[in-house]
Structure formats: structure tokens, C-alpha cells
PDB file of C-alpha atoms in Angstrom:
ATOM      1  CA  MET A   1       1.527  -3.417 -16.666  1.00  0.00           C
ATOM      2  CA  THR A   2      -0.670  -0.756 -15.631  1.00  0.00           C
ATOM      3  CA  GLY A   3      -0.386   1.385 -12.247  1.00  0.00           C
ATOM      4  CA  THR A   4      -1.270   0.409  -9.095  1.00  0.00           C
ATOM      5  CA  GLN A   5      -3.811   1.138  -6.823  1.00  0.00           C
ATOM      6  CA  SER A   6      -3.107   3.345  -3.702  1.00  0.00           C
ATOM      7  CA  ALA A   7      -2.603   1.595  -0.653  1.00  0.00           C
ATOM      8  CA  ARG A   8      -5.910   0.883   1.750  1.00  0.00           C
ATOM      9  CA  GLN A   9      -6.566  -0.394   5.050  1.00  0.00           C
ATOM     10  CA  ALA A  10      -9.237  -3.086   5.148  1.00  0.00           C
ATOM     11  CA  ALA A  11     -11.663  -3.520   7.867  1.00  0.00           C
ATOM     12  CA  TYR A  12     -10.713  -7.123   8.856  1.00  0.00           C
ATOM     13  CA  ALA A  13      -6.957  -8.714   9.370  1.00  0.00           C
ATOM     14  CA  THR A  14      -4.977  -9.585   6.206  1.00  0.00           C
ATOM     15  CA  ASP A  15      -2.214 -11.695   8.145  1.00  0.00           C
ATOM     16  CA  GLY A  16      -3.753 -15.172   7.481  1.00  0.00           C
ATOM     17  CA  THR A  17      -5.468 -14.855  10.159  1.00  0.00           C
ATOM     18  CA  ASP A  18      -9.044 -13.930   9.106  1.00  0.00           C
ATOM     19  CA  TYR A  19      -9.838 -15.570   6.171  1.00  0.00           C
ATOM     20  CA  LEU A  20     -13.504 -15.445   6.970  1.00  0.00           C
ATOM     21  CA  GLY A  21     -13.085 -11.401   6.872  1.00  0.00           C
ATOM     22  CA  ALA A  22     -12.028 -10.907   3.559  1.00  0.00           C
ATOM     23  CA  VAL A  23     -15.018 -14.009   2.455  1.00  0.00           C
ATOM     24  CA  ARG A  24     -17.610 -11.546   4.361  1.00  0.00           C
ATOM     25  CA  HIS A  25     -16.316  -8.361   2.871  1.00  0.00           C
ATOM     26  CA  GLN A  26     -16.642  -9.568  -1.112  1.00  0.00           C
ATOM     27  CA  PHE A  27     -20.364 -10.936   0.123  1.00  0.00           C
ATOM     28  CA  ALA A  28     -21.655  -7.432   1.613  1.00  0.00           C
ATOM     29  CA  ARG A  29     -20.233  -5.469  -1.003  1.00  0.00           C
ATOM     30  CA  ALA A  30     -21.563  -7.393  -4.256  1.00  0.00           C
ATOM     31  CA  PHE A  31     -24.901  -7.845  -1.854  1.00  0.00           C
ATOM     32  CA  LYS A  32     -25.489  -4.830  -1.089  1.00  0.00           C
ATOM     33  CA  GLY A  33     -24.508  -3.480  -4.618  1.00  0.00           C
ATOM     34  CA  PHE A  34     -27.105  -6.053  -6.252  1.00  0.00           C
ATOM     35  CA  LEU A  35     -30.175  -4.698  -3.473  1.00  0.00           C
ATOM     36  CA  ALA A  36     -28.837  -0.894  -4.458  1.00  0.00           C
ATOM     37  CA  TYR A  37     -29.618  -1.832  -8.330  1.00  0.00           C
ATOM     38  CA  LEU A  38     -32.798  -4.395  -7.673  1.00  0.00           C
ATOM     39  CA  VAL A  39     -34.341  -1.892  -5.350  1.00  0.00           C
ATOM     40  CA  GLY A  40     -33.657   1.379  -7.240  1.00  0.00           C
ATOM     41  CA  GLY A  41     -35.298  -0.207 -10.457  1.00  0.00           C
ATOM     42  CA  LEU A  42     -37.988  -1.984  -8.667  1.00  0.00           C
ATOM     43  CA  LEU A  43     -38.904   1.587  -7.690  1.00  0.00           C
ATOM     44  CA  LEU A  44     -38.309   3.197 -10.893  1.00  0.00           C
ATOM     45  CA  ILE A  45     -40.519   0.757 -12.261  1.00  0.00           C
ATOM     46  CA  ALA A  46     -43.214   0.942 -10.255  1.00  0.00           C
ATOM     47  CA  VAL A  47     -43.481   4.739 -10.496  1.00  0.00           C
ATOM     48  CA  ALA A  48     -44.056   4.224 -13.818  1.00  0.00           C
ATOM     49  CA  ALA A  49     -46.784   2.096 -13.479  1.00  0.00           C
ATOM     50  CA  LEU A  50     -48.916   3.687 -11.035  1.00  0.00           C
ATOM     51  CA  SER A  51     -48.437   7.163 -12.523  1.00  0.00           C
ATOM     52  CA  HIS A  52     -50.100   6.102 -15.516  1.00  0.00           C
ATOM     53  CA  LYS A  53     -48.235   8.900 -17.875  1.00  0.00           C
ATOM     54  CA  GLY A  54     -46.852   8.171 -20.967  1.00  0.00           C
ATOM     55  CA  TYR A  55     -43.836  10.417 -20.351  1.00  0.00           C
ATOM     56  CA  LEU A  56     -42.740   8.489 -17.789  1.00  0.00           C
ATOM     57  CA  ILE A  57     -42.286   5.361 -19.715  1.00  0.00           C
ATOM     58  CA  PRO A  58     -38.213   6.173 -20.213  1.00  0.00           C
ATOM     59  CA  VAL A  59     -38.445   5.750 -16.321  1.00  0.00           C
ATOM     60  CA  GLY A  60     -40.032   2.130 -16.313  1.00  0.00           C
ATOM     61  CA  ILE A  61     -36.902   1.449 -18.868  1.00  0.00           C
ATOM     62  CA  VAL A  62     -34.507   2.844 -16.489  1.00  0.00           C
ATOM     63  CA  GLY A  63     -35.661   0.798 -13.740  1.00  0.00           C
ATOM     64  CA  THR A  64     -35.339  -2.410 -15.880  1.00  0.00           C
ATOM     65  CA  LEU A  65     -32.315  -1.932 -17.550  1.00  0.00           C
ATOM     66  CA  MET A  66     -30.906  -1.472 -13.737  1.00  0.00           C
ATOM     67  CA  ILE A  67     -32.752  -4.452 -12.434  1.00  0.00           C
ATOM     68  CA  ALA A  68     -30.965  -6.300 -16.009  1.00  0.00           C
ATOM     69  CA  TYR A  69     -28.097  -4.727 -14.615  1.00  0.00           C
ATOM     70  CA  ALA A  70     -27.861  -5.979 -10.913  1.00  0.00           C
ATOM     71  CA  LEU A  71     -28.413  -9.604 -12.241  1.00  0.00           C
ATOM     72  CA  GLN A  72     -25.811  -9.596 -15.155  1.00  0.00           C
ATOM     73  CA  PHE A  73     -23.021  -8.431 -12.891  1.00  0.00           C
ATOM     74  CA  TRP A  74     -24.104  -8.323  -9.093  1.00  0.00           C
ATOM     75  CA  VAL A  75     -24.983 -11.707  -8.595  1.00  0.00           C
ATOM     76  CA  PRO A  76     -21.939 -13.348  -9.907  1.00  0.00           C
ATOM     77  CA  GLU A  77     -20.369 -11.032  -7.838  1.00  0.00           C
ATOM     78  CA  VAL A  78     -22.242 -12.846  -5.207  1.00  0.00           C
ATOM     79  CA  ASN A  79     -20.928 -15.941  -6.476  1.00  0.00           C
ATOM     80  CA  TRP A  80     -17.378 -15.064  -6.750  1.00  0.00           C
ATOM     81  CA  ALA A  81     -17.984 -14.332  -2.831  1.00  0.00           C
ATOM     82  CA  PHE A  82     -19.168 -18.088  -2.307  1.00  0.00           C
ATOM     83  CA  ARG A  83     -16.706 -19.764  -4.902  1.00  0.00           C
ATOM     84  CA  CYS A  84     -13.549 -17.943  -2.552  1.00  0.00           C
ATOM     85  CA  ARG A  85     -15.288 -18.934   0.750  1.00  0.00           C
ATOM     86  CA  ARG A  86     -15.032 -22.927  -1.011  1.00  0.00           C
ATOM     87  CA  VAL A  87     -11.292 -22.532  -1.447  1.00  0.00           C
ATOM     88  CA  LEU A  88     -10.545 -20.473   2.005  1.00  0.00           C
ATOM     89  CA  ARG A  89     -12.693 -22.902   3.930  1.00  0.00           C
ATOM     90  CA  THR A  90     -10.565 -25.821   2.259  1.00  0.00           C
ATOM     91  CA  TYR A  91      -7.179 -24.780   2.516  1.00  0.00           C
ATOM     92  CA  PRO A  92      -5.038 -23.280   4.442  1.00  0.00           C
ATOM     93  CA  LEU A  93      -3.321 -19.901   3.716  1.00  0.00           C
ATOM     94  CA  VAL A  94       0.206 -19.685   3.214  1.00  0.00           C
ATOM     95  CA  PHE A  95       2.713 -17.042   2.357  1.00  0.00           C
ATOM     96  CA  ARG A  96       3.881 -16.619  -1.453  1.00  0.00           C
ATOM     97  CA  THR A  97       6.864 -14.465  -2.427  1.00  0.00           C
ATOM     98  CA  PRO A  98       7.798 -12.964  -4.122  1.00  0.00           C
ATOM     99  CA  VAL A  99       4.280 -12.459  -6.644  1.00  0.00           C
ATOM    100  CA  GLU A 100       5.120 -11.185 -10.317  1.00  0.00           C
ATOM    101  CA  GLN A 101       2.147  -9.404 -12.006  1.00  0.00           C
ATOM    102  CA  VAL A 102       2.655 -10.449 -15.606  1.00  0.00           C
ATOM    103  CA  PHE A 103      -0.179  -8.632 -17.121  1.00  0.00           C
ATOM    104  CA  ALA A 104      -3.122  -6.045 -16.056  1.00  0.00           C
ATOM    105  CA  GLY A 105      -5.411  -6.085 -18.871  1.00  0.00           C
ATOM    106  CA  ALA A 106      -8.750  -3.261 -19.344  1.00  0.00           C
ATOM    107  CA  THR A 107     -11.595  -4.102 -17.606  1.00  0.00           C
ATOM    108  CA  GLY A 108     -13.215  -7.264 -18.348  1.00  0.00           C
ATOM    109  CA  THR A 109      -9.589  -9.504 -19.044  1.00  0.00           C
ATOM    110  CA  ALA A 110      -7.921 -11.716 -16.713  1.00  0.00           C
ATOM    111  CA  ARG A 111      -4.912 -10.975 -14.658  1.00  0.00           C
ATOM    112  CA  GLN A 112      -2.268 -12.640 -14.558  1.00  0.00           C
ATOM    113  CA  LEU A 113       0.607 -13.317 -12.181  1.00  0.00           C
ATOM    114  CA  ARG A 114       3.720 -15.589 -10.837  1.00  0.00           C
ATOM    115  CA  MET A 115       4.011 -17.013  -6.858  1.00  0.00           C
ATOM    116  CA  GLY A 116       7.468 -17.090  -5.790  1.00  0.00           C
ATOM    117  CA  GLY A 117       9.438 -17.013  -8.462  1.00  0.00           C
ATOM    118  CA  LYS A 118      10.268 -19.415 -11.570  1.00  0.00           C
ATOM    119  CA  GLY A 119      12.351 -21.331  -9.986  1.00  0.00           C
ATOM    120  CA  PRO A 120      11.832 -24.778  -7.270  1.00  0.00           C
ATOM    121  CA  GLY A 121       8.836 -24.053  -5.248  1.00  0.00           C
ATOM    122  CA  GLY A 122       7.507 -21.063  -7.843  1.00  0.00           C
ATOM    123  CA  SER A 123       4.012 -21.236  -9.359  1.00  0.00           C
ATOM    124  CA  PRO A 124       3.160 -22.098 -13.152  1.00  0.00           C
ATOM    125  CA  LEU A 125       1.573 -18.930 -14.283  1.00  0.00           C
ATOM    126  CA  MET A 126      -1.387 -17.922 -12.953  1.00  0.00           C
ATOM    127  CA  ARG A 127      -4.991 -16.292 -14.592  1.00  0.00           C
ATOM    128  CA  GLY A 128      -7.715 -14.250 -12.521  1.00  0.00           C
ATOM    129  CA  LYS A 129      -9.960 -11.464 -11.244  1.00  0.00           C
ATOM    130  CA  PHE A 130      -9.755  -9.367  -8.318  1.00  0.00           C
ATOM    131  CA  MET A 131     -13.085  -9.058  -6.385  1.00  0.00           C
ATOM    132  CA  ARG A 132     -13.673  -5.321  -6.862  1.00  0.00           C
ATOM    133  CA  PRO A 133     -14.819  -3.884  -9.702  1.00  0.00           C
ATOM    134  CA  ASN A 134     -13.450  -0.991 -12.086  1.00  0.00           C
ATOM    135  CA  SER A 135      -9.704  -1.108 -10.402  1.00  0.00           C
ATOM    136  CA  GLY A 136      -7.285   0.607 -11.287  1.00  0.00           C
ATOM    137  CA  GLY A 137      -4.638  -1.700 -11.094  1.00  0.00           C
ATOM    138  CA  TRP A 138      -2.222  -3.915  -9.387  1.00  0.00           C
ATOM    139  CA  PRO A 139      -2.982  -3.493  -5.197  1.00  0.00           C
ATOM    140  CA  ASP A 140       0.132  -2.157  -3.249  1.00  0.00           C
ATOM    141  CA  GLY A 141       0.088  -5.004  -1.300  1.00  0.00           C
ATOM    142  CA  ALA A 142       0.563  -7.302  -4.064  1.00  0.00           C
ATOM    143  CA  LYS A 143       4.183  -6.461  -5.093  1.00  0.00           C
ATOM    144  CA  SER A 144       5.664  -7.680  -1.784  1.00  0.00           C
ATOM    145  CA  GLY A 145       3.689 -11.403  -1.486  1.00  0.00           C
ATOM    146  CA  VAL A 146       0.381 -12.636  -1.233  1.00  0.00           C
ATOM    147  CA  TRP A 147      -1.455 -15.062   1.123  1.00  0.00           C
ATOM    148  CA  PHE A 148      -2.652 -18.096  -0.657  1.00  0.00           C
ATOM    149  CA  ALA A 149      -4.599 -20.726  -0.211  1.00  0.00           C
ATOM    150  CA  GLY A 150      -4.774 -23.274  -2.551  1.00  0.00           C
ATOM    151  CA  ASP A 151      -3.009 -25.996  -4.795  1.00  0.00           C
ATOM    152  CA  ASP A 152      -0.795 -24.588  -7.881  1.00  0.00           C
ATOM    153  CA  ALA A 153      -1.927 -27.030  -9.853  1.00  0.00           C
ATOM    154  CA  PHE A 154      -5.681 -26.498  -9.562  1.00  0.00           C
ATOM    155  CA  GLY A 155      -5.338 -22.718  -8.567  1.00  0.00           C
ATOM    156  CA  GLY A 156      -6.710 -21.109  -5.433  1.00  0.00           C
ATOM    157  CA  VAL A 157      -7.152 -17.798  -3.763  1.00  0.00           C
ATOM    158  CA  ALA A 158      -4.824 -15.168  -2.651  1.00  0.00           C
ATOM    159  CA  ILE A 159      -5.425 -12.515  -0.073  1.00  0.00           C
ATOM    160  CA  VAL A 160      -3.732  -9.091  -0.722  1.00  0.00           C
ATOM    161  CA  PRO A 161      -1.973  -8.019   2.490  1.00  0.00           C
ATOM    162  CA  GLY A 162      -2.862  -4.422   3.976  1.00  0.00           C
ATOM    163  CA  SER A 163      -5.796  -3.966   1.235  1.00  0.00           C
ATOM    164  CA  GLY A 164      -7.226  -7.510   1.460  1.00  0.00           C
ATOM    165  CA  GLU A 165      -8.669  -8.180  -1.863  1.00  0.00           C
ATOM    166  CA  LEU A 166      -9.318 -11.329  -2.795  1.00  0.00           C
ATOM    167  CA  PHE A 167      -7.735 -12.981  -6.067  1.00  0.00           C
ATOM    168  CA  PHE A 168      -9.047 -16.006  -7.325  1.00  0.00           C
ATOM    169  CA  MET A 169      -6.679 -18.216 -10.011  1.00  0.00           C
ATOM    170  CA  GLN A 170      -6.028 -21.132 -11.835  1.00  0.00           C
ATOM    171  CA  PRO A 171      -3.374 -21.895 -14.107  1.00  0.00           C
ATOM    172  CA  ASP A 172      -3.555 -20.231 -17.390  1.00  0.00           C
ATOM    173  CA  GLY A 173      -4.004 -22.665 -20.055  1.00  0.00           C
ATOM    174  CA  PHE A 174      -6.452 -24.683 -17.347  1.00  0.00           C
ATOM    175  CA  LYS A 175      -7.771 -27.175 -20.727  1.00  0.00           C
ATOM    176  CA  HIS A 176      -5.066 -26.455 -23.094  1.00  0.00           C
ATOM    177  CA  ASN A 177      -1.692 -26.094 -21.166  1.00  0.00           C
ATOM    178  CA  ALA A 178      -0.164 -29.707 -21.917  1.00  0.00           C
ATOM    179  CA  ALA A 179       2.066 -28.669 -18.500  1.00  0.00           C
ATOM    180  CA  ALA A 180      -0.756 -27.733 -16.608  1.00  0.00           C
ATOM    181  CA  CYS A 181      -2.654 -30.978 -17.477  1.00  0.00           C
ATOM    182  CA  ALA A 182       0.363 -33.169 -16.494  1.00  0.00           C
ATOM    183  CA  ALA A 183       0.362 -31.580 -13.144  1.00  0.00           C
ATOM    184  CA  ARG A 184      -3.073 -32.325 -12.424  1.00  0.00           C
ATOM    185  CA  GLU A 185      -2.861 -35.674 -14.019  1.00  0.00           C
ATOM    186  CA  ALA A 186       0.098 -36.111 -11.410  1.00  0.00           C
ATOM    187  CA  ALA A 187      -1.513 -35.322  -8.338  1.00  0.00           C
ATOM    188  CA  GLY A 188      -2.204 -37.796  -6.056  1.00  0.00           C
ATOM    189  CA  GLU A 189      -5.651 -38.660  -4.590  1.00  0.00           C
ATOM    190  CA  ASP A 190      -5.525 -36.639  -0.964  1.00  0.00           C
ATOM    191  CA  ARG A 191      -4.493 -33.896  -3.319  1.00  0.00           C
ATOM    192  CA  LEU A 192      -7.636 -34.210  -6.300  1.00  0.00           C
ATOM    193  CA  GLN A 193     -10.250 -34.687  -3.459  1.00  0.00           C
ATOM    194  CA  LYS A 194      -9.382 -31.678  -1.740  1.00  0.00           C
ATOM    195  CA  ALA A 195      -9.171 -30.019  -5.450  1.00  0.00           C
ATOM    196  CA  SER A 196     -12.986 -31.298  -5.923  1.00  0.00           C
ATOM    197  CA  ALA A 197     -14.217 -30.008  -2.540  1.00  0.00           C
ATOM    198  CA  ALA A 198     -12.622 -26.209  -3.435  1.00  0.00           C
ATOM    199  CA  GLY A 199     -14.012 -26.536  -6.357  1.00  0.00           C
ATOM    200  CA  LEU A 200     -10.741 -26.317  -8.149  1.00  0.00           C
ATOM    201  CA  ARG A 201     -11.306 -29.975 -10.676  1.00  0.00           C
ATOM    202  CA  ARG A 202     -13.070 -27.620 -13.418  1.00  0.00           C
ATOM    203  CA  PHE A 203     -11.654 -24.731 -15.647  1.00  0.00           C
ATOM    204  CA  VAL A 204     -13.249 -21.319 -14.500  1.00  0.00           C
ATOM    205  CA  ASN A 205     -14.272 -18.715 -16.494  1.00  0.00           C
ATOM    206  CA  PHE A 206     -12.906 -15.065 -16.663  1.00  0.00           C
ATOM    207  CA  GLN A 207     -14.031 -13.754 -18.548  1.00  0.00           C
ATOM    208  CA  VAL A 208     -16.662 -12.001 -17.356  1.00  0.00           C
ATOM    209  CA  ARG A 209     -17.201  -7.853 -16.161  1.00  0.00           C
ATOM    210  CA  TRP A 210     -15.367  -7.112 -13.783  1.00  0.00           C
TER     211      TRP A 210
END
């Protein structure tokens, strides 16, 4: 397990009373990042095109790369904000503790955790991603517990107290783990409908840059 991030306080409530604050923050961060790279790329391309100078061609290439990065990285980040909002609008937030941080791999790999311990009432091993890029480790606030919205059999979203990071998760081995599949098959109609409304009935690919 890698080190934790230094403590920071979110500008919105992280005590389970304001899920929209966390979603708005994620959406604003992602949208600003997208606009910054898009506008910057377009300006560089315009400078290269309007100057009619051959030596500025590399500037246009850099601009094109910036737009490609905006589409490849920041558009998916905007989509993650909408995914989280869909889950948080469907399920109430419930405080889950303790949180076992099982794996904290390198950038580009999903993280794993378990909520509530290994005994009765504990979640299966969960796999997911934090809604922030290039994180140096687990948020300090996650050690003591998280606010969770979702269903253990299908996944959900957690809000870290204090720092307010969002963590989107699904059971590890969602498609291939026999226990995970059996838990979903045993769910009643009400739980199935909620999971569908939250967008959790289908496998989510976490192998993206974050």
C-alpha cells in the first residue's frame, strides 16, 4: 500500500448531507480541465495556421495533441461525474466503517477496498477509482470510514469524509467471480430495479488513466 495524501478539507459538506456538492466539484474540475486543453489547443492551431510560417508547424502539432488529450482524458472524467450523480440520486448515503484499503496500485490501475470488515455486514472486495487524477495515495479520511451510496452486490459510490473525494466501485470480479454473480442473482426485484436506475447492472471498466 502506498502512502496517504495529506489532509485537505472540501469546500462542501462531506458528512453525508450534500452529495450534490461532491458531484458538482467533480464535474467542475473535469469540465474546466477539458476547456483549458481544448481552448489552448485551438489557439495554438490558429496561431500556426494564420501565421503561414513553416517553423510554427510544431506549435500546431502541440495544439492538436492538447485537443486529443482533452478528448481522451477529460471527456471520460466528465462522464464519471454523471455516473456518480446517477448512483447518488438513486441510493441514500450510509456510513460504512472500517474501510480496509487492500490495494493501491500505480496510476492507471483500479484500487481495491472492503467496507465494514470481513464478517457479517461487510462488503465484498470492491474495485474502483477515485475521482481525482494522479493521486499519491489513499485519502487520510478514508481510514475511519466512508459515506456509501449503493448496493454491495452491484457497487456504488463513496464520499470520503473531510477531503470529499468520490470513489466509484463495483465488486471485484464483477463478471467472473462466482460469489459476486450469485449475490446479484439472489437480489430481489426492487434491488435490481434500483441497480438499473443507478447504472450498476453492467460491468464498469476501471482500466483508464486517472
